[in-house]
PDB file of C-alpha atoms in Angstrom:
ATOM      1  CA  UNK A 110      12.664 -10.254  29.670  1.00 68.00           C
ATOM      2  CA  UNK A 111       9.491  -9.173  27.833  1.00 73.00           C
ATOM      3  CA  UNK A 112       9.963  -5.970  25.823  1.00 93.00           C
ATOM      4  CA  UNK A 113       6.393  -4.652  26.122  1.00 97.00           C
ATOM      5  CA  UNK A 114       4.357  -6.169  28.936  1.00 97.00           C
ATOM      6  CA  UNK A 115       0.710  -5.619  29.759  1.00 97.00           C
ATOM      7  CA  UNK A 116      -1.291  -6.637  32.793  1.00 97.00           C
ATOM      8  CA  UNK A 117      -3.690  -8.151  33.162  1.00 97.00           C
ATOM      9  CA  UNK A 118      -3.987 -10.382  30.116  1.00 97.00           C
ATOM     10  CA  UNK A 119      -7.650 -11.110  30.768  1.00 97.00           C
ATOM     11  CA  UNK A 120     -10.353  -9.068  32.485  1.00 97.00           C
ATOM     12  CA  UNK A 121     -13.974 -10.089  32.857  1.00 97.00           C
ATOM     13  CA  UNK A 122     -16.190  -7.526  34.497  1.00 97.00           C
ATOM     14  CA  UNK A 123     -19.726  -6.194  34.784  1.00 97.00           C
ATOM     15  CA  UNK A 124     -21.146  -3.201  32.994  1.00 97.00           C
ATOM     16  CA  UNK A 125     -20.669   0.007  34.927  1.00 97.00           C
ATOM     17  CA  UNK A 126     -17.445  -1.069  36.615  1.00 97.00           C
ATOM     18  CA  UNK A 127     -14.089   0.693  36.358  1.00 97.00           C
ATOM     19  CA  UNK A 128     -10.948  -1.128  35.249  1.00 97.00           C
ATOM     20  CA  UNK A 129      -7.292  -0.397  34.521  1.00 97.00           C
ATOM     21  CA  UNK A 130      -4.747  -1.970  32.231  1.00 98.00           C
ATOM     22  CA  UNK A 131      -1.058  -1.344  32.775  1.00 98.00           C
ATOM     23  CA  UNK A 132       1.717  -1.314  30.224  1.00 98.00           C
ATOM     24  CA  UNK A 133       5.472  -1.175  30.586  1.00 97.00           C
ATOM     25  CA  UNK A 134       8.266  -1.200  28.050  1.00 97.00           C
ATOM     26  CA  UNK A 135      11.919  -1.839  28.707  1.00 96.00           C
ATOM     27  CA  UNK A 136      13.145  -0.893  25.228  1.00 95.00           C
ATOM     28  CA  UNK A 137      13.992   2.689  26.048  1.00 94.00           C
ATOM     29  CA  UNK A 138      11.496   3.939  23.488  1.00 93.00           C
ATOM     30  CA  UNK A 139      10.087   7.470  23.591  1.00 91.00           C
ATOM     31  CA  UNK A 140       6.634   6.774  22.219  1.00 92.00           C
ATOM     32  CA  UNK A 141       3.873   4.522  23.490  1.00 94.00           C
ATOM     33  CA  UNK A 142       0.415   3.715  22.108  1.00 94.00           C
ATOM     34  CA  UNK A 143      -2.917   2.104  22.955  1.00 96.00           C
ATOM     35  CA  UNK A 144      -4.718   0.265  20.185  1.00 96.00           C
ATOM     36  CA  UNK A 145      -8.123  -1.374  20.368  1.00 96.00           C
ATOM     37  CA  UNK A 146      -8.850  -4.540  18.348  1.00 97.00           C
ATOM     38  CA  UNK A 147     -12.567  -5.332  18.106  1.00 93.00           C
ATOM     39  CA  UNK A 148     -14.320  -8.591  17.295  1.00 90.00           C
ATOM     40  CA  UNK A 149     -13.858  -7.963  13.585  1.00 89.00           C
ATOM     41  CA  UNK A 150     -10.115  -7.725  14.152  1.00 90.00           C
ATOM     42  CA  UNK A 151      -9.956  -4.061  13.209  1.00 93.00           C
ATOM     43  CA  UNK A 152      -6.985  -2.382  14.940  1.00 94.00           C
ATOM     44  CA  UNK A 153      -7.705   1.203  15.852  1.00 94.00           C
ATOM     45  CA  UNK A 154      -5.406   3.654  17.472  1.00 93.00           C
ATOM     46  CA  UNK A 155      -6.714   5.249  20.671  1.00 94.00           C
ATOM     47  CA  UNK A 156      -3.857   7.235  22.175  1.00 92.00           C
ATOM     48  CA  UNK A 157      -0.181   7.951  21.703  1.00 91.00           C
ATOM     49  CA  UNK A 158       2.258   9.504  24.111  1.00 91.00           C
ATOM     50  CA  UNK A 159       5.744  10.825  23.480  1.00 88.00           C
ATOM     51  CA  UNK A 160       7.920  11.329  26.540  1.00 87.00           C
ATOM     52  CA  UNK A 161       4.823  11.443  28.764  1.00 85.00           C
ATOM     53  CA  UNK A 162       3.084  14.005  26.551  1.00 88.00           C
ATOM     54  CA  UNK A 163      -0.255  13.144  24.896  1.00 89.00           C
ATOM     55  CA  UNK A 164       0.137  13.317  21.123  1.00 87.00           C
ATOM     56  CA  UNK A 165      -2.889  11.517  19.700  1.00 84.00           C
ATOM     57  CA  UNK A 166      -6.340  11.267  21.240  1.00 84.00           C
ATOM     58  CA  UNK A 167      -8.382   9.536  18.573  1.00 84.00           C
ATOM     59  CA  UNK A 168     -11.972  10.589  19.414  1.00 79.00           C
ATOM     60  CA  UNK A 169     -12.119   8.158  22.299  1.00 88.00           C
ATOM     61  CA  UNK A 170     -14.919   8.588  24.835  1.00 91.00           C
ATOM     62  CA  UNK A 171     -13.986  10.499  27.991  1.00 92.00           C
ATOM     63  CA  UNK A 172     -14.525   7.280  29.956  1.00 96.00           C
ATOM     64  CA  UNK A 173     -11.066   6.238  28.691  1.00 96.00           C
ATOM     65  CA  UNK A 174      -8.224   8.033  30.414  1.00 95.00           C
ATOM     66  CA  UNK A 175      -4.612   7.227  29.677  1.00 95.00           C
ATOM     67  CA  UNK A 176      -1.832   8.117  32.064  1.00 94.00           C
ATOM     68  CA  UNK A 177       1.891   8.084  31.476  1.00 94.00           C
ATOM     69  CA  UNK A 178       3.837   8.482  34.736  1.00 93.00           C
ATOM     70  CA  UNK A 179       7.120   8.167  32.837  1.00 92.00           C
ATOM     71  CA  UNK A 180       8.131   7.308  29.273  1.00 91.00           C
ATOM     72  CA  UNK A 181       8.358   3.604  30.067  1.00 95.00           C
ATOM     73  CA  UNK A 182       4.784   3.307  31.306  1.00 96.00           C
ATOM     74  CA  UNK A 183       1.390   3.958  29.770  1.00 96.00           C
ATOM     75  CA  UNK A 184      -1.704   2.905  31.684  1.00 97.00           C
ATOM     76  CA  UNK A 185      -5.275   2.902  30.532  1.00 97.00           C
ATOM     77  CA  UNK A 186      -8.210   3.478  32.897  1.00 97.00           C
ATOM     78  CA  UNK A 187     -11.771   2.880  31.793  1.00 97.00           C
ATOM     79  CA  UNK A 188     -14.713   4.213  33.722  1.00 96.00           C
ATOM     80  CA  UNK A 189     -18.343   3.010  33.575  1.00 97.00           C
ATOM     81  CA  UNK A 190     -17.608   0.080  31.309  1.00 97.00           C
ATOM     82  CA  UNK A 191     -20.081  -0.664  28.492  1.00 96.00           C
ATOM     83  CA  UNK A 192     -20.683  -3.818  26.440  1.00 96.00           C
ATOM     84  CA  UNK A 193     -19.076  -2.187  23.409  1.00 94.00           C
ATOM     85  CA  UNK A 194     -15.826  -1.831  25.282  1.00 96.00           C
ATOM     86  CA  UNK A 195     -15.248  -5.565  25.006  1.00 97.00           C
ATOM     87  CA  UNK A 196     -12.156  -5.941  22.873  1.00 97.00           C
ATOM     88  CA  UNK A 197      -8.454  -6.750  22.982  1.00 98.00           C
ATOM     89  CA  UNK A 198      -6.429  -3.733  23.988  1.00 98.00           C
ATOM     90  CA  UNK A 199      -2.842  -3.636  22.721  1.00 98.00           C
ATOM     91  CA  UNK A 200      -0.112  -1.466  24.092  1.00 97.00           C
ATOM     92  CA  UNK A 201       2.791  -0.702  21.735  1.00 96.00           C
ATOM     93  CA  UNK A 202       5.969   1.336  21.699  1.00 94.00           C
ATOM     94  CA  UNK A 203       8.266   2.805  19.054  1.00 92.00           C
ATOM     95  CA  UNK A 204      11.655   4.450  19.253  1.00 88.00           C
ATOM     96  CA  UNK A 205      10.456   7.879  18.188  1.00 79.00           C
ATOM     97  CA  UNK A 206       7.381   9.986  17.466  1.00 71.00           C
ATOM     98  CA  UNK A 207       7.376   9.157  13.773  1.00 69.00           C
ATOM     99  CA  UNK A 208       6.519   5.470  14.000  1.00 66.00           C
ATOM    100  CA  UNK A 209       9.110   3.013  12.814  1.00 77.00           C
ATOM    101  CA  UNK A 210       8.620  -0.517  13.929  1.00 87.00           C
ATOM    102  CA  UNK A 211       5.893  -0.854  16.526  1.00 92.00           C
ATOM    103  CA  UNK A 212       6.552  -3.348  19.303  1.00 94.00           C
ATOM    104  CA  UNK A 213       3.273  -4.704  20.644  1.00 96.00           C
ATOM    105  CA  UNK A 214       2.472  -6.131  24.006  1.00 97.00           C
ATOM    106  CA  UNK A 215       0.607  -9.435  24.208  1.00 96.00           C
ATOM    107  CA  UNK A 216      -2.737  -7.719  24.555  1.00 97.00           C
ATOM    108  CA  UNK A 217      -5.369  -7.512  27.282  1.00 98.00           C
ATOM    109  CA  UNK A 218      -8.678  -9.143  26.513  1.00 97.00           C
ATOM    110  CA  UNK A 219     -11.492  -7.242  28.163  1.00 97.00           C
ATOM    111  CA  UNK A 220     -14.942  -8.840  28.384  1.00 97.00           C
ATOM    112  CA  UNK A 221     -17.804  -6.737  29.707  1.00 97.00           C
ATOM    113  CA  UNK A 222     -20.897  -8.711  30.761  1.00 96.00           C
TER     114      UNK A 222
ATOM    115  CA  UNK B 283     -10.868   6.394   7.096  1.00 80.00           C
ATOM    116  CA  UNK B 284      -8.877   3.222   7.373  1.00 90.00           C
ATOM    117  CA  UNK B 285      -7.091   1.762   4.386  1.00 95.00           C
ATOM    118  CA  UNK B 286      -8.890  -0.992   2.524  1.00 97.00           C
ATOM    119  CA  UNK B 287      -7.213  -4.343   1.996  1.00 98.00           C
ATOM    120  CA  UNK B 288      -7.983  -6.966  -0.572  1.00 97.00           C
ATOM    121  CA  UNK B 289      -8.665  -9.780  -0.559  1.00 97.00           C
ATOM    122  CA  UNK B 290     -10.400 -10.070   2.822  1.00 97.00           C
ATOM    123  CA  UNK B 291      -9.294 -13.688   3.040  1.00 97.00           C
ATOM    124  CA  UNK B 292      -7.280 -16.142   0.998  1.00 97.00           C
ATOM    125  CA  UNK B 293      -6.499 -19.872   1.311  1.00 97.00           C
ATOM    126  CA  UNK B 294      -3.281 -21.198  -0.232  1.00 96.00           C
ATOM    127  CA  UNK B 295      -1.560 -24.497  -0.540  1.00 97.00           C
ATOM    128  CA  UNK B 296       1.992 -24.612   0.682  1.00 97.00           C
ATOM    129  CA  UNK B 297       4.303 -23.386  -2.033  1.00 96.00           C
ATOM    130  CA  UNK B 298       1.765 -21.134  -3.735  1.00 97.00           C
ATOM    131  CA  UNK B 299       2.126 -17.349  -4.091  1.00 96.00           C
ATOM    132  CA  UNK B 300      -0.173 -14.596  -2.861  1.00 97.00           C
ATOM    133  CA  UNK B 301      -0.569 -10.840  -3.233  1.00 97.00           C
ATOM    134  CA  UNK B 302      -2.247  -8.648  -0.655  1.00 98.00           C
ATOM    135  CA  UNK B 303      -3.224  -5.116  -1.584  1.00 98.00           C
ATOM    136  CA  UNK B 304      -3.661  -2.018   0.492  1.00 97.00           C
ATOM    137  CA  UNK B 305      -5.366   1.085  -0.767  1.00 97.00           C
ATOM    138  CA  UNK B 306      -5.770   4.433   0.910  1.00 94.00           C
ATOM    139  CA  UNK B 307      -7.918   7.460   0.067  1.00 92.00           C
ATOM    140  CA  UNK B 308      -5.253   9.771   1.482  1.00 89.00           C
ATOM    141  CA  UNK B 309      -1.771  10.856   0.323  1.00 87.00           C
ATOM    142  CA  UNK B 310       0.695   8.584   2.060  1.00 86.00           C
ATOM    143  CA  UNK B 311       4.043   9.174   3.672  1.00 85.00           C
ATOM    144  CA  UNK B 312       4.767   5.559   4.448  1.00 89.00           C
ATOM    145  CA  UNK B 313       3.269   2.108   4.491  1.00 92.00           C
ATOM    146  CA  UNK B 314       3.976  -0.551   7.128  1.00 93.00           C
ATOM    147  CA  UNK B 315       3.140  -4.217   7.053  1.00 95.00           C
ATOM    148  CA  UNK B 316       2.391  -6.461  10.054  1.00 96.00           C
ATOM    149  CA  UNK B 317       1.373 -10.058  10.509  1.00 97.00           C
ATOM    150  CA  UNK B 318      -0.796 -11.236  13.416  1.00 97.00           C
ATOM    151  CA  UNK B 319      -1.076 -14.911  14.256  1.00 96.00           C
ATOM    152  CA  UNK B 320      -4.228 -16.085  16.028  1.00 94.00           C
ATOM    153  CA  UNK B 321      -4.237 -15.059  19.666  1.00 92.00           C
ATOM    154  CA  UNK B 322      -0.971 -13.148  19.385  1.00 95.00           C
ATOM    155  CA  UNK B 323       0.212  -9.614  18.949  1.00 96.00           C
ATOM    156  CA  UNK B 324       0.909  -8.111  15.540  1.00 96.00           C
ATOM    157  CA  UNK B 325       4.542  -8.439  14.445  1.00 95.00           C
ATOM    158  CA  UNK B 326       6.349  -5.972  12.216  1.00 93.00           C
ATOM    159  CA  UNK B 327       7.339  -7.098   8.718  1.00 93.00           C
ATOM    160  CA  UNK B 328       8.588  -3.984   6.920  1.00 91.00           C
ATOM    161  CA  UNK B 329       8.227  -0.273   6.200  1.00 90.00           C
ATOM    162  CA  UNK B 330       8.164   1.348   2.791  1.00 90.00           C
ATOM    163  CA  UNK B 331       8.991   5.031   2.590  1.00 83.00           C
ATOM    164  CA  UNK B 332       9.359   5.984  -1.095  1.00 62.00           C
ATOM    165  CA  UNK B 333       7.046   5.734  -4.063  1.00 57.00           C
ATOM    166  CA  UNK B 334       7.786   2.669  -6.116  1.00 55.00           C
ATOM    167  CA  UNK B 335      10.243   1.350  -3.547  1.00 61.00           C
ATOM    168  CA  UNK B 336      10.305  -2.379  -3.111  1.00 62.00           C
ATOM    169  CA  UNK B 337      11.537  -4.082   0.011  1.00 64.00           C
ATOM    170  CA  UNK B 338      11.697  -7.580   1.190  1.00 67.00           C
ATOM    171  CA  UNK B 339      13.387 -10.285   3.054  1.00 69.00           C
ATOM    172  CA  UNK B 340      13.487 -13.916   2.053  1.00 72.00           C
ATOM    173  CA  UNK B 341      10.194 -14.683   0.325  1.00 86.00           C
ATOM    174  CA  UNK B 342       8.116 -11.727   1.515  1.00 92.00           C
ATOM    175  CA  UNK B 343       8.422  -8.442  -0.292  1.00 91.00           C
ATOM    176  CA  UNK B 344       6.320  -5.322  -0.806  1.00 92.00           C
ATOM    177  CA  UNK B 345       5.945  -2.369  -3.135  1.00 90.00           C
ATOM    178  CA  UNK B 346       4.612   1.138  -2.545  1.00 91.00           C
ATOM    179  CA  UNK B 347       3.062   3.257  -5.304  1.00 89.00           C
ATOM    180  CA  UNK B 348       2.941   6.692  -3.754  1.00 87.00           C
ATOM    181  CA  UNK B 349       1.014   8.200  -6.631  1.00 88.00           C
ATOM    182  CA  UNK B 350      -1.753   5.645  -6.464  1.00 90.00           C
ATOM    183  CA  UNK B 351      -1.691   5.572  -2.646  1.00 91.00           C
ATOM    184  CA  UNK B 352      -1.385   1.806  -2.785  1.00 93.00           C
ATOM    185  CA  UNK B 353       0.880  -0.854  -1.486  1.00 94.00           C
ATOM    186  CA  UNK B 354       1.091  -4.583  -2.228  1.00 94.00           C
ATOM    187  CA  UNK B 355       2.610  -7.376  -0.158  1.00 96.00           C
ATOM    188  CA  UNK B 356       3.970 -10.368  -2.082  1.00 95.00           C
ATOM    189  CA  UNK B 357       4.291 -13.807  -0.480  1.00 95.00           C
ATOM    190  CA  UNK B 358       6.273 -16.218  -2.552  1.00 94.00           C
ATOM    191  CA  UNK B 359       6.322 -20.009  -2.146  1.00 94.00           C
ATOM    192  CA  UNK B 360       4.176 -19.728   0.950  1.00 94.00           C
ATOM    193  CA  UNK B 361       4.923 -21.762   4.092  1.00 94.00           C
ATOM    194  CA  UNK B 362       2.614 -22.958   6.819  1.00 96.00           C
ATOM    195  CA  UNK B 363       4.179 -20.324   9.065  1.00 95.00           C
ATOM    196  CA  UNK B 364       2.827 -17.561   6.882  1.00 96.00           C
ATOM    197  CA  UNK B 365      -0.699 -18.171   8.086  1.00 97.00           C
ATOM    198  CA  UNK B 366      -2.212 -15.296   9.971  1.00 97.00           C
ATOM    199  CA  UNK B 367      -3.898 -11.940   9.415  1.00 97.00           C
ATOM    200  CA  UNK B 368      -1.875  -9.325   7.547  1.00 98.00           C
ATOM    201  CA  UNK B 369      -2.365  -5.630   8.184  1.00 97.00           C
ATOM    202  CA  UNK B 370      -1.049  -2.690   6.336  1.00 97.00           C
ATOM    203  CA  UNK B 371      -0.521   0.465   8.349  1.00 94.00           C
ATOM    204  CA  UNK B 372      -0.374   3.858   6.735  1.00 92.00           C
ATOM    205  CA  UNK B 373       0.992   7.190   7.710  1.00 87.00           C
ATOM    206  CA  UNK B 374      -0.680   9.985   5.819  1.00 81.00           C
ATOM    207  CA  UNK B 375       1.063  13.223   4.906  1.00 71.00           C
ATOM    208  CA  UNK B 376       0.005  15.894   7.376  1.00 66.00           C
ATOM    209  CA  UNK B 377      -0.726  13.392  10.090  1.00 62.00           C
ATOM    210  CA  UNK B 378       2.686  12.001  10.661  1.00 58.00           C
ATOM    211  CA  UNK B 379       3.165   9.987  13.841  1.00 69.00           C
ATOM    212  CA  UNK B 380      -0.235   8.328  13.449  1.00 82.00           C
ATOM    213  CA  UNK B 381      -0.325   4.818  12.025  1.00 88.00           C
ATOM    214  CA  UNK B 382      -3.725   3.785  10.766  1.00 91.00           C
ATOM    215  CA  UNK B 383      -4.172   0.077  10.170  1.00 95.00           C
ATOM    216  CA  UNK B 384      -6.048  -1.422   7.241  1.00 96.00           C
ATOM    217  CA  UNK B 385      -9.032  -3.745   7.297  1.00 95.00           C
ATOM    218  CA  UNK B 386      -6.831  -6.857   7.386  1.00 97.00           C
ATOM    219  CA  UNK B 387      -6.343  -9.933   5.150  1.00 98.00           C
ATOM    220  CA  UNK B 388      -6.688 -13.355   6.653  1.00 97.00           C
ATOM    221  CA  UNK B 389      -4.263 -15.840   5.033  1.00 98.00           C
ATOM    222  CA  UNK B 390      -4.386 -19.536   5.596  1.00 97.00           C
ATOM    223  CA  UNK B 391      -1.759 -21.858   4.213  1.00 97.00           C
ATOM    224  CA  UNK B 392      -2.608 -25.560   4.052  1.00 96.00           C
ATOM    225  CA  UNK B 393      -0.676 -28.696   3.136  1.00 93.00           C
TER     226      UNK B 393
END
């Protein structure tokens, strides 16, 4: 049973479209994150949620909207996709708000054409 | 500002040692180290919480100099399985709960 699972693993879409990535963790953790890894492999935090409450919103464009229906799920919706949104998006979770070990999902590779 | 790692890339022969450095411009609360193999997710290695503390398991260890806002990861007698990209992640004082990853160091171990 995968600890942190993301779907889909791959998305290929046209500019201007809207897409969503879903994330679920079965570790019982309180905190979940979205990280973006660009083509240069830089890993940048986008959002963090603790018990469904938004904690970190790291100057991400408004086109990106996270939603946490419960503490086991954190979804990412992206409107009006742009070429620069192409990246691998990683979901992660940690037991508490102060990050100990982060458990990452396998990543979702988004390609915008 | 993300932490800066050095070197950017290193190639080793199996059995050789390597040191990866991580330097931050901010006062640090903790330093984390992760390894990411090609096409996979980052995997946790260790956390260091105190200045000068050294941690490790088997042949991978790390140190954290809180005063210099630096950490180093030591890989001893490298194995092929050590290949991957290493990231430090830092928590700055005053912005706890936010882990900022460094620029990454690509390590390749060859026969």
